[in-house]
CSV table of C-alpha atoms in Angstrom, one decimal:
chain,number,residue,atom,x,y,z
A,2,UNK,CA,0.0,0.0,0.0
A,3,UNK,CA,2.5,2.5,1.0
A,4,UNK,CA,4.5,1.8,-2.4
A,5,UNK,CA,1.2,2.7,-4.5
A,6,UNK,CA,0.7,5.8,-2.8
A,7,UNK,CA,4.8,6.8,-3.0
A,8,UNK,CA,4.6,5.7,-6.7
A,9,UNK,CA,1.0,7.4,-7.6
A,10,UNK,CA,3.2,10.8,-5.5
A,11,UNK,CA,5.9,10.1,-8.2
A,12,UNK,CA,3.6,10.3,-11.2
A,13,UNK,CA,1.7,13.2,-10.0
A,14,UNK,CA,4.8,15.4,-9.1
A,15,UNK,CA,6.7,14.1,-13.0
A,16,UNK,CA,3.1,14.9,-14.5
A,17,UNK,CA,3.5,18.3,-12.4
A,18,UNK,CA,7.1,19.1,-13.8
A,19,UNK,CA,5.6,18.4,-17.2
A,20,UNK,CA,3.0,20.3,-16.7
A,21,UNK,CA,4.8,23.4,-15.2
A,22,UNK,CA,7.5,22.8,-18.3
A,23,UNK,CA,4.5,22.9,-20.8
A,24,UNK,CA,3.0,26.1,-19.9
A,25,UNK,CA,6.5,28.2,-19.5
A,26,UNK,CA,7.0,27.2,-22.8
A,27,UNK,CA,3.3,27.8,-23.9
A,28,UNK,CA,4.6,31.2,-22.3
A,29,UNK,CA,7.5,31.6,-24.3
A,30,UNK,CA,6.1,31.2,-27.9
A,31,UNK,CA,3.5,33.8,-27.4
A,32,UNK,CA,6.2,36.0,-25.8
A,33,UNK,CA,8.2,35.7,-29.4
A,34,UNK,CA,5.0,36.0,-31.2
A,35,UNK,CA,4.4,39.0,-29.6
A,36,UNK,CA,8.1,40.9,-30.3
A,37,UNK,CA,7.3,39.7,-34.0
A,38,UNK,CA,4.4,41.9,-33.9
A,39,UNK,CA,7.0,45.1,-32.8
A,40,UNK,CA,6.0,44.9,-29.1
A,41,UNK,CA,3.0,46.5,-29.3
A,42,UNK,CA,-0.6,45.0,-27.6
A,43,UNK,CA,-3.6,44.5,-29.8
A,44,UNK,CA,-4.0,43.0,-33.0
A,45,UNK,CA,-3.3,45.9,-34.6
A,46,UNK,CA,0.3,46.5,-33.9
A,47,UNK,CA,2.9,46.4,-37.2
A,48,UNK,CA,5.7,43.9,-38.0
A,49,UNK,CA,9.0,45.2,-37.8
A,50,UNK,CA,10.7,47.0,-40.8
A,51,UNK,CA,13.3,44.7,-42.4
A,52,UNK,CA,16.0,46.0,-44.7
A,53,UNK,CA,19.0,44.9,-47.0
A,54,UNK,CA,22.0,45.1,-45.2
A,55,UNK,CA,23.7,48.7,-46.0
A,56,UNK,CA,19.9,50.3,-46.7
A,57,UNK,CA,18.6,52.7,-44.1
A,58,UNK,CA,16.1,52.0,-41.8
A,59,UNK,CA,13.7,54.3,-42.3
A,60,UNK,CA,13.3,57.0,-39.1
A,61,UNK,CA,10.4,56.0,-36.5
A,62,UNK,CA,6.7,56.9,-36.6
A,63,UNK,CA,7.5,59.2,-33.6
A,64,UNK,CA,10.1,61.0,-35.6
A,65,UNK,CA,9.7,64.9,-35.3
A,66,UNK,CA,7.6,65.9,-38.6
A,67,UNK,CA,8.6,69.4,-37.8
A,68,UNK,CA,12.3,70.7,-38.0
A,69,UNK,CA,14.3,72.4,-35.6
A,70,UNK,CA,17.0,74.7,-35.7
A,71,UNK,CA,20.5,73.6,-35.7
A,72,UNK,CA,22.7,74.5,-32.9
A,73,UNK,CA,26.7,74.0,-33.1
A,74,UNK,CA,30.1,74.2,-33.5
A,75,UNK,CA,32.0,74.7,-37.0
A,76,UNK,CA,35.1,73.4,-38.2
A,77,UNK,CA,36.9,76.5,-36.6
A,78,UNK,CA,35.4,75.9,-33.2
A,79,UNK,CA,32.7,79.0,-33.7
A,80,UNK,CA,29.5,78.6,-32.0
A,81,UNK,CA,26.6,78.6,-34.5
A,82,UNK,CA,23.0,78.5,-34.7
A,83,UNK,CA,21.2,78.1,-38.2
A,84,UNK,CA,17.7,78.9,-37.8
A,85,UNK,CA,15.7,76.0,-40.2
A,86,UNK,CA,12.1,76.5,-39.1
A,87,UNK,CA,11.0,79.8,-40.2
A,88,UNK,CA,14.1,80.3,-42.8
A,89,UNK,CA,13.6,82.1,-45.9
A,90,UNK,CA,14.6,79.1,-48.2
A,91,UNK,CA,13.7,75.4,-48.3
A,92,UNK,CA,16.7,73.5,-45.9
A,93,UNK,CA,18.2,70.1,-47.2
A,94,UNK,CA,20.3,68.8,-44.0
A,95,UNK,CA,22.8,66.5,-45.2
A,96,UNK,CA,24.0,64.4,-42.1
A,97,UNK,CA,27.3,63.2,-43.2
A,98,UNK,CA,30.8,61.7,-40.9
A,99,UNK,CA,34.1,61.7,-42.0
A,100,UNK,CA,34.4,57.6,-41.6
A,101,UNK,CA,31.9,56.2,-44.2
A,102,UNK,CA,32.9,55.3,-47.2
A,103,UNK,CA,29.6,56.6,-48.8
A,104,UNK,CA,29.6,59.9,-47.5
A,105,UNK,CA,32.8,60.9,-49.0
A,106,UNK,CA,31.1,61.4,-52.4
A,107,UNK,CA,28.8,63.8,-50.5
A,108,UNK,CA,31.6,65.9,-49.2
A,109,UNK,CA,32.9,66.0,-52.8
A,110,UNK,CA,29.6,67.1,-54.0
A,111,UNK,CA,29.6,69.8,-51.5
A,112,UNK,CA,33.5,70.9,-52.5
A,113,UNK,CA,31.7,72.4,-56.1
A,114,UNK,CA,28.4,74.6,-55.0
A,115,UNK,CA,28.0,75.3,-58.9
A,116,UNK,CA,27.5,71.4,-59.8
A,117,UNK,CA,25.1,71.0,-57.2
A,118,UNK,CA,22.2,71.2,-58.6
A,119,UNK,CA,20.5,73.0,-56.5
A,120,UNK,CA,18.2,75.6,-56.9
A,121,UNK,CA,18.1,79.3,-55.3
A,122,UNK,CA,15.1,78.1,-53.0
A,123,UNK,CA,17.3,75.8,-51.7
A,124,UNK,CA,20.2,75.6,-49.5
A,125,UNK,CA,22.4,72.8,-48.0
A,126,UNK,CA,23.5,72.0,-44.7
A,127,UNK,CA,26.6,69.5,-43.8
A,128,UNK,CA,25.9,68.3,-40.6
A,129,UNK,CA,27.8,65.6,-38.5
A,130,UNK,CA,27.9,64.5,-34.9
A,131,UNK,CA,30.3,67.4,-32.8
A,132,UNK,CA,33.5,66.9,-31.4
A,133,UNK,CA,33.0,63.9,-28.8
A,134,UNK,CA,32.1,62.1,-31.7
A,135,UNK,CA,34.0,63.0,-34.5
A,136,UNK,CA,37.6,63.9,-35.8
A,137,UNK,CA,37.3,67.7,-35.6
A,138,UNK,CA,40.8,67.5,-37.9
A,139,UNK,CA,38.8,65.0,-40.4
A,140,UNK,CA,36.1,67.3,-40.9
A,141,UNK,CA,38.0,70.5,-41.0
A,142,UNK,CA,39.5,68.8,-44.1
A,143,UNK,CA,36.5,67.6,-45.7
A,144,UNK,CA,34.2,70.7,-44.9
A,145,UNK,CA,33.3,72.6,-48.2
A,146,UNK,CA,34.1,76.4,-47.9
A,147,UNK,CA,30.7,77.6,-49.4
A,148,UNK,CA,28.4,75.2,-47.6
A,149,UNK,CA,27.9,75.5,-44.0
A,150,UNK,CA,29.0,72.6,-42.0
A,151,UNK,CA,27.9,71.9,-38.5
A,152,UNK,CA,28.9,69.4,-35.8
A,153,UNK,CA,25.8,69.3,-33.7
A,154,UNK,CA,25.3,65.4,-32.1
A,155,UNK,CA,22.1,67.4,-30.7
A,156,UNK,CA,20.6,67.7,-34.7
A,157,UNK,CA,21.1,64.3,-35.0
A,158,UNK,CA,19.5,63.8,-31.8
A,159,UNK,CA,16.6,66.2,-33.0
A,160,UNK,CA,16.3,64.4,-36.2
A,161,UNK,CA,16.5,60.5,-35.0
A,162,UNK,CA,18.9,60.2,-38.0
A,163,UNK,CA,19.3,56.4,-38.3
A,164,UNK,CA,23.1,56.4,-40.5
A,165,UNK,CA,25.3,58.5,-42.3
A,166,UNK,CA,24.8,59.5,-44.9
A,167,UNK,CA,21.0,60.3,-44.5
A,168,UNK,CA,19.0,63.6,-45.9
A,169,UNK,CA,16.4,65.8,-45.0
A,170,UNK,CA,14.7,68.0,-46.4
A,171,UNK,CA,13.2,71.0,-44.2
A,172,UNK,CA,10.3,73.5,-45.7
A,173,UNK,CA,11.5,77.1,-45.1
A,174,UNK,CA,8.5,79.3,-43.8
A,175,UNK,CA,6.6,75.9,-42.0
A,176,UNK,CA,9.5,73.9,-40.9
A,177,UNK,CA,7.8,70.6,-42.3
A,178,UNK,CA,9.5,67.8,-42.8
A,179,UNK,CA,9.5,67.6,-46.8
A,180,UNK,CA,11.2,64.6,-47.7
A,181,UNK,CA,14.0,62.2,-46.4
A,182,UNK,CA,16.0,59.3,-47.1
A,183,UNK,CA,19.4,57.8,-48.1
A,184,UNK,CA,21.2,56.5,-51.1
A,185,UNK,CA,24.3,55.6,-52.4
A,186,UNK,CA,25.3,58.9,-54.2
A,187,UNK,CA,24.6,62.5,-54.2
A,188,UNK,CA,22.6,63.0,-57.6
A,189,UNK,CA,20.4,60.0,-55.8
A,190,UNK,CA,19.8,62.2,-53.2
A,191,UNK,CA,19.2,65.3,-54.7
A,192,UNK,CA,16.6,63.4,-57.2
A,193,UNK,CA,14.9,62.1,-54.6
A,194,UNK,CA,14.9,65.9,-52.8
A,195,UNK,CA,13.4,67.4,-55.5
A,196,UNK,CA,10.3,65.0,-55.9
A,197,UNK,CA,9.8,65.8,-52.4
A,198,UNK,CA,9.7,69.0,-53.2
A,199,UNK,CA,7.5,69.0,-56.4
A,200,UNK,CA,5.1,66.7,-54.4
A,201,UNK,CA,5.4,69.4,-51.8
A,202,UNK,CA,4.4,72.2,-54.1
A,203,UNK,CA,1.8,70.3,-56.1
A,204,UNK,CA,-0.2,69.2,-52.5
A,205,UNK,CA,-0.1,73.1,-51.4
A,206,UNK,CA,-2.8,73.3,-53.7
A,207,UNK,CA,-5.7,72.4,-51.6
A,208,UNK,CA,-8.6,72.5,-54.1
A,209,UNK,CA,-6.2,69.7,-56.3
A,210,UNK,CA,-5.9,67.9,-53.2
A,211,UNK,CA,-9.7,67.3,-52.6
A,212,UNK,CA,-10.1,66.8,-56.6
A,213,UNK,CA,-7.1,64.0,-55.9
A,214,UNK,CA,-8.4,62.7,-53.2
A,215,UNK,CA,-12.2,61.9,-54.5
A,216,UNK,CA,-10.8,60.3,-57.9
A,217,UNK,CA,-8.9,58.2,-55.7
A,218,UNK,CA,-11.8,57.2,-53.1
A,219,UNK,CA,-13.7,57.1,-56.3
A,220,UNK,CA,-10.9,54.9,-58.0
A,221,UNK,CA,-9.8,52.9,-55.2
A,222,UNK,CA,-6.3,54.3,-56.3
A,223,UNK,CA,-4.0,53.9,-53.1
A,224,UNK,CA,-0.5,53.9,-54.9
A,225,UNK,CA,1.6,56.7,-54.2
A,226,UNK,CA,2.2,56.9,-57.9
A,227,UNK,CA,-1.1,56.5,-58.8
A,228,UNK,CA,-1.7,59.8,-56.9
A,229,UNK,CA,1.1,62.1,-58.1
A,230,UNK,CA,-0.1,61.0,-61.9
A,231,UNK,CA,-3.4,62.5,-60.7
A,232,UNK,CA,-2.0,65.6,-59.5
A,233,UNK,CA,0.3,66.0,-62.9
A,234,UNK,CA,-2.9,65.4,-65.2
A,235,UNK,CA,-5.7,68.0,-63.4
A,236,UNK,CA,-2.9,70.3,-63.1
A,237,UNK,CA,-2.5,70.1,-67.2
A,238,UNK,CA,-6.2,70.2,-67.0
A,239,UNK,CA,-7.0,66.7,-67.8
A,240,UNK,CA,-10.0,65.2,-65.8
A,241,UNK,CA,-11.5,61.6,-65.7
A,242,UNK,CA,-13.6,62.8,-68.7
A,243,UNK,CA,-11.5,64.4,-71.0
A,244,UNK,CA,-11.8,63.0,-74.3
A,245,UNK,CA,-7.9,62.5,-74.6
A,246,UNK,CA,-8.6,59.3,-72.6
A,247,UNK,CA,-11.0,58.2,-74.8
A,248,UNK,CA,-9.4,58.0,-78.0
A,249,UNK,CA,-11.4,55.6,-79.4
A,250,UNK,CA,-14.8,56.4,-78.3
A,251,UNK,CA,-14.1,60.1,-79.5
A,252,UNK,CA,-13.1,58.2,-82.8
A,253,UNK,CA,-15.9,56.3,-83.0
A,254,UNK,CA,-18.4,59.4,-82.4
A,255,UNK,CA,-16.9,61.3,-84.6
A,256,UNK,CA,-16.9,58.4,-87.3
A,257,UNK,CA,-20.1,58.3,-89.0
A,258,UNK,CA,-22.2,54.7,-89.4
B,9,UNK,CA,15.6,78.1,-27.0
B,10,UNK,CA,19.7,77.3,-27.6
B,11,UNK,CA,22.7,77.6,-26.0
B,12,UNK,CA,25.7,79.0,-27.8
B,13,UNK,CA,29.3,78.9,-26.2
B,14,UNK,CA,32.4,79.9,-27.5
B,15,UNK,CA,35.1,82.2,-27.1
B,16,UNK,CA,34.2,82.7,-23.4
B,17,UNK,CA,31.2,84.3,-24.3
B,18,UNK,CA,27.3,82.5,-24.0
B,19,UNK,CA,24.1,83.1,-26.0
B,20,UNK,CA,20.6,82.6,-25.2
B,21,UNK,CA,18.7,82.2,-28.5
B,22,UNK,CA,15.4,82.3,-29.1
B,23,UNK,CA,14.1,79.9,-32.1
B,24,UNK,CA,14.2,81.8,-35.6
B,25,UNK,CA,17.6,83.5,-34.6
B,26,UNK,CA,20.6,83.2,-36.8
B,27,UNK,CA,23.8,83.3,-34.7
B,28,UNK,CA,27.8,82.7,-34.6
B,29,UNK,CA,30.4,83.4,-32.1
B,30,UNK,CA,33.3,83.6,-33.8
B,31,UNK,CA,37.0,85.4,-33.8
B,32,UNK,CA,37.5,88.6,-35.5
B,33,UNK,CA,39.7,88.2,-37.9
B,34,UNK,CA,41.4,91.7,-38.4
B,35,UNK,CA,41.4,93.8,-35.1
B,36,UNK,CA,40.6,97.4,-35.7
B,37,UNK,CA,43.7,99.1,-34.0
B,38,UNK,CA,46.7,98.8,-33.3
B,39,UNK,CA,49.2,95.7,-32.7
B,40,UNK,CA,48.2,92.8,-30.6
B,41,UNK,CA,49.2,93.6,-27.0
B,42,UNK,CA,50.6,91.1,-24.4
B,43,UNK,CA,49.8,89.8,-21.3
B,44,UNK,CA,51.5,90.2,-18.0
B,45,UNK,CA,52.9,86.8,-18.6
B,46,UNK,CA,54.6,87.9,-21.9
B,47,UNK,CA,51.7,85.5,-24.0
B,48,UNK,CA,49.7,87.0,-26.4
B,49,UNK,CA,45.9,86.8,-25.7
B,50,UNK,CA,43.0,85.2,-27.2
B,51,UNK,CA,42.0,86.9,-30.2
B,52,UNK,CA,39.3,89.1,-30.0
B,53,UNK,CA,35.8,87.4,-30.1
B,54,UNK,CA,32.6,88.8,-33.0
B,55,UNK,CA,29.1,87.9,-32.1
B,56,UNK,CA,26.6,88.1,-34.8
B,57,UNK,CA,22.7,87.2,-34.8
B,58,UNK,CA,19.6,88.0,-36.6
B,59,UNK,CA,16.5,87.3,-36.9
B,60,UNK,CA,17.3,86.6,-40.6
B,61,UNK,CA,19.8,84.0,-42.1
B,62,UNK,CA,23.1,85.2,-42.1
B,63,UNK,CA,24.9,85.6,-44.9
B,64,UNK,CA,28.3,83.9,-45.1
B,65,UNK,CA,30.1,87.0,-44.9
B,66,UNK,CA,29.1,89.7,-42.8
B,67,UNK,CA,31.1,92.6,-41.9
B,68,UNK,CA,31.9,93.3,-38.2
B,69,UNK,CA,29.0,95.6,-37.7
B,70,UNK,CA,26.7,93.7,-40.1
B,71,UNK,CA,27.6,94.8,-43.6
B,72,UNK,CA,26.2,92.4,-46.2
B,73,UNK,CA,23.5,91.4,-43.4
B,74,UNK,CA,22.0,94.8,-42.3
B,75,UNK,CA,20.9,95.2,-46.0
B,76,UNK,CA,18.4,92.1,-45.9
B,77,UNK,CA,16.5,93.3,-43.2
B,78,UNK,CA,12.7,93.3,-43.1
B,79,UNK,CA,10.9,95.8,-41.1
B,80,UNK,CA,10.2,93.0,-38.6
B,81,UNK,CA,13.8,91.8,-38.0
B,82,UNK,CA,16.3,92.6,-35.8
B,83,UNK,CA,20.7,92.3,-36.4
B,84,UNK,CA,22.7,92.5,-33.4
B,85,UNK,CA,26.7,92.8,-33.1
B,86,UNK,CA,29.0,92.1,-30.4
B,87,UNK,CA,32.1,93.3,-31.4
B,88,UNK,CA,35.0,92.9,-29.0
B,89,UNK,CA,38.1,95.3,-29.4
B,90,UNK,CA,42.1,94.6,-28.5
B,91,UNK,CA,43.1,94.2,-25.1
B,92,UNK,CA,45.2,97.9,-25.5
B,93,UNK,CA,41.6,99.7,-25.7
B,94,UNK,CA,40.9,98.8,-21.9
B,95,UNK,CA,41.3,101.8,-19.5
B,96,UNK,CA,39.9,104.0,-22.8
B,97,UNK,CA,37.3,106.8,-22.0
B,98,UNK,CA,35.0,105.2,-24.4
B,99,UNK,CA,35.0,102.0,-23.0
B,100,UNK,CA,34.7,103.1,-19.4
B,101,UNK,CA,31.4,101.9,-18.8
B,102,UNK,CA,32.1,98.6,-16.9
B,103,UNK,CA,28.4,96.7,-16.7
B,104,UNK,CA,27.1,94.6,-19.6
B,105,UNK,CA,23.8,96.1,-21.5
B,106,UNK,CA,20.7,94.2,-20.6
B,107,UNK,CA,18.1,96.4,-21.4
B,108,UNK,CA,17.7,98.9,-24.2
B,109,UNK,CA,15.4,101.5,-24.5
B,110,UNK,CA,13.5,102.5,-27.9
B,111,UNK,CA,14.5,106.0,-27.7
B,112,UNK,CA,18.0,104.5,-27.4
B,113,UNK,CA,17.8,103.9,-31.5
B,114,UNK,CA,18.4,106.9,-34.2
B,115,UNK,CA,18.0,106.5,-37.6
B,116,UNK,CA,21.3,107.9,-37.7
B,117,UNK,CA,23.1,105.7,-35.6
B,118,UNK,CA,23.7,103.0,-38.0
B,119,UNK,CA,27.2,102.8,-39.5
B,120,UNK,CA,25.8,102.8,-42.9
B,121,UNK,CA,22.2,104.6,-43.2
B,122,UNK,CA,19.6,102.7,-44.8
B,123,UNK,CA,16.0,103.9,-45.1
B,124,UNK,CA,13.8,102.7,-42.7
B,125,UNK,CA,16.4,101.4,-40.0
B,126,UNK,CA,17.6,102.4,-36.8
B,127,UNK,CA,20.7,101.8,-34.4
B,128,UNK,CA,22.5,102.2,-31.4
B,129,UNK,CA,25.8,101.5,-30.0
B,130,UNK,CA,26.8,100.7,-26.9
B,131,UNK,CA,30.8,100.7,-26.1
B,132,UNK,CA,31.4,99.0,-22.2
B,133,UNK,CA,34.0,96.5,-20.5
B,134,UNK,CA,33.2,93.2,-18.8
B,135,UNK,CA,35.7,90.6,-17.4
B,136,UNK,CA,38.7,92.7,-18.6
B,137,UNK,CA,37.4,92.9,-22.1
B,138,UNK,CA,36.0,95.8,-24.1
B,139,UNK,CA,33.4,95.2,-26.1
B,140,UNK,CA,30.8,97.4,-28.5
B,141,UNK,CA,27.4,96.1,-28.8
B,142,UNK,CA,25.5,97.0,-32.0
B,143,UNK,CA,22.0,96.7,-32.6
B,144,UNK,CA,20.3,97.5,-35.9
B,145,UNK,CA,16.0,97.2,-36.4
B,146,UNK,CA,14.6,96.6,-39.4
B,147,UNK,CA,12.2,99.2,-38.7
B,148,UNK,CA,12.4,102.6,-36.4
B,149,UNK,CA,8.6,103.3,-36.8
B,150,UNK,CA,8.4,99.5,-34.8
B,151,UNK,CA,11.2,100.1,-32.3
B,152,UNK,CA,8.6,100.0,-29.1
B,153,UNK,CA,7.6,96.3,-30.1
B,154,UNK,CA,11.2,95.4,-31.6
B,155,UNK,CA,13.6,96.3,-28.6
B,156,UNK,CA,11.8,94.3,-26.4
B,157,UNK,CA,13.1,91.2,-28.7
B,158,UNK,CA,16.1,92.9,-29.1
B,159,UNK,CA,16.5,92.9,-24.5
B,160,UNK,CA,15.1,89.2,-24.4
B,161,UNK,CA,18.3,88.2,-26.2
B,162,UNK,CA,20.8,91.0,-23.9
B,163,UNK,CA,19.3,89.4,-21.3
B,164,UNK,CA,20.7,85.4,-22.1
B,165,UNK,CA,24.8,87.0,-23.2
B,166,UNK,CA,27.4,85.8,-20.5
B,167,UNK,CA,30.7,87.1,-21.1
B,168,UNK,CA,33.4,85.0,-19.1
């Protein structure tokens, strides 16, 4: 009798450990499953952004939307502040270091103003982390003389930039966040600076926008390109109903039977 | 609201301003005088800010910045003068400007008239070193609502 009872004791306390082991595990999948989901309750939460390797994550959805002025040191060692929000002229803040590899071909860009590209509502900033971070001698070096450069680990810090090199684009007047992103090479950059900004100056109409906005609730539309072909055609005055669309029922109207 | 630091001299910025501390780069009079220790001292220091973006270049008392001015904005100089001016009659004042007064400004105190504008100057010593403090407005007809900006930013200057 007293060996059933110590060997039923056994099987309850190994069913127990199984038990216990069971539902720790249980516990661990669904902790997993939940850091897939980006860490987040409720069903609603997104997965996490994945990249290549070398490709820029893009900044987080809390990222400011709004810029801020940039406060500093220059190559010399002067204290500067460049006021961004409020500024006279669009603001493309290039955040560059004098380590990578990529941004070197920035820093050459910067060396010829002329080649730039860019226009006179436009003005660039060189911005990299300050001296704690980086090689004051490196950048004093690389700094172009007709494009300000600032070493300011607080921009970077304003700006949640995620690498070097990375560029943002700054409306003057508003201080709204235009455009941003990274790429390989300078003329990259500045092409994809200057959509930002034609998308920028063809949303400021507001009456487009609505027209935009009902062709694509009406269409379905959802692409981003979809939209900016929209914008381009009303703008050109073409509308869902203009006969260029039609070309063969304007044909065929205009063809007797 | 920023902090600016160089040169032994501090800055309060409100947001909008456009400012640099930097070294002037050819002192006004006179050779570069020594220390009691036989070393030469720090070169003087320029401050410059504006409620405008500053042009690369800007003369010591704002040429090539004054002329961009709106009636709204505001250009202020701190311009800081050899060690061999100390002990001068015109820098004998030895207190830091904090507050200005509108009736401080004249049309004709600017150091190159241009129509609209107003300035005053302001020659003192702090911490051993003489400075001048410029101050140009956009506009004399808005001085009463302008200087008040125009003390808001005397008020943040430390000069070590």
């Amino acid at each position: 009798m007293t060996a059933l009872v110590v060997g039923l004791a056994a099987v309850v306390a190994l069913l127990a450990i199984l038990v216990v082991g069971l539902l720790r595990s249980h516990a661990e999948i669904l902790k997993e499953l939940h850091d897939l989901r980006g860490g987040a309750d409720g069903p609603t939460s997104q997965p996490p952004t994945r990249v290549r390797p070398g490709v820029a994550l893009p900044r987080g959805t809390g990222a400011a939307a709004q810029g801020a002025d940039l406060a500093g040191l220059t190559p010399a060692g002067d204290a500067v502040q460049i006021a961004v929000r409020g500024a006279e002229v669009h603001t493309l803040l290039l955040f560059l270091s004098s380590g990578c590899l990529t941004c070197r071909g920035f820093w050459d860009a910067l060396a010829d103003q002329a080649s730039l590209g860019l226009g006179p509502s436009l003005r660039a900033i060189a911005v990299t982390k300050g001296p704690d971070q980086e090689s004051l001698s490196a950048i004093t070096a690389l700094a172009p003389a007709d494009v300000p450069t600032v070493l300011s680990s607080e921009a970077w810090d304003d700006y949640d930039v995620p690498v070097a090199p990375y560029a943002i684009l700054v409306a003057g007047g508003t201080g709204h966040i235009l455009g941003e992103g990274a790429g390989a090479t300078w003329p990259q950059v500045r092409d994809l600076m200057r959509q930002a900004l034609a998308d920028s100056e063809l949303g400021s109409d507001a009456d487009l926008r609505q027209r935009v906005d009902a062709l694509q609730r009406r269409r379905g539309a959802t692409g981003r390109r979809d939209a900016r072909t929209d914008y381009e055609l009303l703008a050109a005055g073409i509308g869902p109903d203009h006969p260029s669309l039609r070309p063969d029922t304007a044909a065929a109207e205009e063809t007797p039977l | 609201m920023a902090r600016l630091a160089a040169r032994g001299i501090e800055i309060d910025l409100p947001e909008g301003w456009d400012a640099r501390i930097t070294r002037r780069e050819t002192p006004p009079v006179g050779a570069r005088a020594t220390t009691a220790t036989g070393t030469a001292p720090p070169p003087p220091a320029l401050v410059h800010a504006a409620t405008r973006s500053l042009p690369a270049e800007v003369g010591d008392f704002g040429s090539g910045a004054v002329e961009l001015l709106r009636s709204q904005d505001l250009f202020l100089s701190l311009v800081e003068f050899e060690r061999d001016s100390l002990g001068s009659p015109l820098f004998a004042v030895r207190s830091q400007p904090k507050r200005l007064r509108p009736s401080d400004f004249d049309p004709q105190a600017l150091q190159r008239t241009l129509p609209g504008q107003a300035g005053t100057q302001v020659f003192f010593t702090v911490a051993d070193r003489p400075f001048c403090l410029y101050v140009v407005l956009g506009s004399f007809a808005r001085r009463s609502r302008t200087v008040p900006v125009v003390n808001g930013v005397l008020e943040g200057i430390r000069i070590d």
